[in-house]
Tab-separated table of C-alpha atoms in Angstrom:
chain	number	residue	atom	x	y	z
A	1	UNK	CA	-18.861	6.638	-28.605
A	2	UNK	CA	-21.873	6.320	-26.451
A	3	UNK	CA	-22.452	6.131	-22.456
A	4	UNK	CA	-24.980	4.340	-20.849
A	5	UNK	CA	-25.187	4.816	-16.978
A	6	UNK	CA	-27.484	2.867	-14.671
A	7	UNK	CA	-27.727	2.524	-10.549
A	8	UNK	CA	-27.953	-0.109	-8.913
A	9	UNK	CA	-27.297	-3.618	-7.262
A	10	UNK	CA	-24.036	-6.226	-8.615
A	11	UNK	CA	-22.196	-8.668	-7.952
A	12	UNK	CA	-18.439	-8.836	-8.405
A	13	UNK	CA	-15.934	-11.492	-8.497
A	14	UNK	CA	-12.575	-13.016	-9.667
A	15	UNK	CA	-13.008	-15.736	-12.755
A	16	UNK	CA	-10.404	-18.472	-13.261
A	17	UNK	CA	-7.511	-19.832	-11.928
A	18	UNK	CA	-4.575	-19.513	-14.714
A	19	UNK	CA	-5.706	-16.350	-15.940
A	20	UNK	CA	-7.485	-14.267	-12.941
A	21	UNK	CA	-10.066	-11.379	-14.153
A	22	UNK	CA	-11.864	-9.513	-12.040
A	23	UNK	CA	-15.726	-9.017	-13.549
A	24	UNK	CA	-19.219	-7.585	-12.198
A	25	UNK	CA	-22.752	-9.021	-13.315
A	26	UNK	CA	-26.336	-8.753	-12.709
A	27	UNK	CA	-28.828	-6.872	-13.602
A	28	UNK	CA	-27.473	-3.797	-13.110
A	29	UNK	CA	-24.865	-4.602	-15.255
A	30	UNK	CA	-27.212	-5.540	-17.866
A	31	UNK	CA	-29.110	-2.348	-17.346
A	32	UNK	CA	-26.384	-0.024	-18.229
A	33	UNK	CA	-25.293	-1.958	-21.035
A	34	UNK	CA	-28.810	-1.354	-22.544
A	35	UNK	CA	-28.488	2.494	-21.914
A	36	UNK	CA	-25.263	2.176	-23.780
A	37	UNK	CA	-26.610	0.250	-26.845
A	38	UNK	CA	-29.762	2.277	-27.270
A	39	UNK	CA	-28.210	6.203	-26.784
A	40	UNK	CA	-27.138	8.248	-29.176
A	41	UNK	CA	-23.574	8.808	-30.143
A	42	UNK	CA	-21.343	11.252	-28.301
A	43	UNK	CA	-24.126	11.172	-25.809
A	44	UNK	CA	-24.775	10.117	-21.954
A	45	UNK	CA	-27.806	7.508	-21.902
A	46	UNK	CA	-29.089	7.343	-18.073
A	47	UNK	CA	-31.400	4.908	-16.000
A	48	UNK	CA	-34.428	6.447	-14.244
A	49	UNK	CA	-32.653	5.622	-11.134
A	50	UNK	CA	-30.074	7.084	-12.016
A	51	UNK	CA	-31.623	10.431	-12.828
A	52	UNK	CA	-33.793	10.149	-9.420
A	53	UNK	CA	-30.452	9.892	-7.866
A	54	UNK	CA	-29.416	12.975	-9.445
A	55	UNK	CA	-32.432	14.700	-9.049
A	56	UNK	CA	-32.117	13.662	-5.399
A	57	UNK	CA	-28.281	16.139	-5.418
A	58	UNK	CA	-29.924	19.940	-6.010
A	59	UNK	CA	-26.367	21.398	-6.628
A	60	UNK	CA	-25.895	18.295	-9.138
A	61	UNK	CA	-29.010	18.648	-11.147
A	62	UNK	CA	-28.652	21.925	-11.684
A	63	UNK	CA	-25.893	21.476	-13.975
A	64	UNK	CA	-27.661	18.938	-16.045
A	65	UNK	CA	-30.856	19.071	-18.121
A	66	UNK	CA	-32.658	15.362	-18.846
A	67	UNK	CA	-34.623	14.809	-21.777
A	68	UNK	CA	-36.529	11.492	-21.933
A	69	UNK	CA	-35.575	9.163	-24.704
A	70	UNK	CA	-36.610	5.700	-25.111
A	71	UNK	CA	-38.560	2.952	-22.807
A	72	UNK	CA	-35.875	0.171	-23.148
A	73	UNK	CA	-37.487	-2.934	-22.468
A	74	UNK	CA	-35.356	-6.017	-21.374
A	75	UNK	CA	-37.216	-9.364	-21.695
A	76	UNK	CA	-34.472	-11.224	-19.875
A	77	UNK	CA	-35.739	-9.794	-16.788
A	78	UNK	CA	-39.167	-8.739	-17.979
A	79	UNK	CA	-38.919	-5.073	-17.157
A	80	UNK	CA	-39.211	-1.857	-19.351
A	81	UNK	CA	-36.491	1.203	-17.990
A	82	UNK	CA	-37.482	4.417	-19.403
A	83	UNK	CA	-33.903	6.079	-20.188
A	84	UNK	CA	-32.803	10.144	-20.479
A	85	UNK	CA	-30.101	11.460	-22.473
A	86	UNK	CA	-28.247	13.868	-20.130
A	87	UNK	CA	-26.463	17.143	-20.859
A	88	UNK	CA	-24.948	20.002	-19.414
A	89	UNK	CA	-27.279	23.255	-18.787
A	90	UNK	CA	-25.810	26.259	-21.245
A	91	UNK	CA	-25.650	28.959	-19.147
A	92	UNK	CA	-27.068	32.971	-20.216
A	93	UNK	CA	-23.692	33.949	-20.264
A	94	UNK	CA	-22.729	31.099	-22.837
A	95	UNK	CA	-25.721	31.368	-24.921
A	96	UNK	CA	-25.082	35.007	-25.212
A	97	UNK	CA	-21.288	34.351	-26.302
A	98	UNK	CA	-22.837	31.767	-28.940
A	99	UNK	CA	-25.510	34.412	-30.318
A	100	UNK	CA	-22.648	36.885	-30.664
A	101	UNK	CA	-20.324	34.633	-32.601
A	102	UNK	CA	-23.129	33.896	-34.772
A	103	UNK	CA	-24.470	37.154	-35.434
A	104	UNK	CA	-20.316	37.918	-36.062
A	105	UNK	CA	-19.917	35.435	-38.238
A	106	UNK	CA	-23.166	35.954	-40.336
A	107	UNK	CA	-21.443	39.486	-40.518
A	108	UNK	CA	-18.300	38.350	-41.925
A	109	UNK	CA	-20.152	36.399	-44.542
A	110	UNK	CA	-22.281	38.569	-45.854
A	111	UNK	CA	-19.341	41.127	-45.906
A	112	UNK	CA	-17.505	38.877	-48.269
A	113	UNK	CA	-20.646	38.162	-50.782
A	114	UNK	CA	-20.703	42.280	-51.218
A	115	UNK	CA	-16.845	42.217	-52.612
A	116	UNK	CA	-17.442	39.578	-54.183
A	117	UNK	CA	-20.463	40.929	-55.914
A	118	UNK	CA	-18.363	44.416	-56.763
């Protein structure tokens, strides 16, 4: 699964008259539906808007780390969007949990190639 996010302007409104659905276009719409088609699975795709908005939220963005990804460019509306993949910041605390794990498991391994070896 893959999430593209994007901020900005649409317009919403109800379609038919035997069967009602509600639905949103524009070029907003459009936007985030390119974020979402060029991420990368099991990842959040965002919209430089979106990540100035963020950016914009201190206690936000410092949960978050962005690392550019691709300029998307939509020629229905003639504009490039450079995108970000977004994910959380590990925390020292984590990382040092991780480290430990893997240093504990490397352990454990190499504790069963010696009896297996004698």
């Amino acid at each position: 699964m893959r999430i593209g996010i994007h901020t900005g302007k649409v317009v919403a409104g109800i379609i038919g008259s035997k069967v009602v659905r509600y639905d949103i276009f524009g070029e907003g719409v459009l936007i985030a539906n390119k974020m979402e088609s060029n991420g990368e699975p099991g990842k959040v795709c965002i919209s430089k808007d979106t990540k100035d908005l963020l950016e914009g939220e201190p206690d936000i963005c410092r949960q978050y780390e962005f690392e550019e990804h691709n300029l998307v460019k939509l020629t229905s509306i003639r504009k490039d969007i450079q995108s970000y993949i977004v994910s959380p910041v590990v925390e020292e605390e984590e990382s040092e949990i991780s480290m430990f794990e893997e240093s504990e498991e490397n352990s454990m391994e190499e504790s069963e190639e010696e009896e297996d070896d004698s």
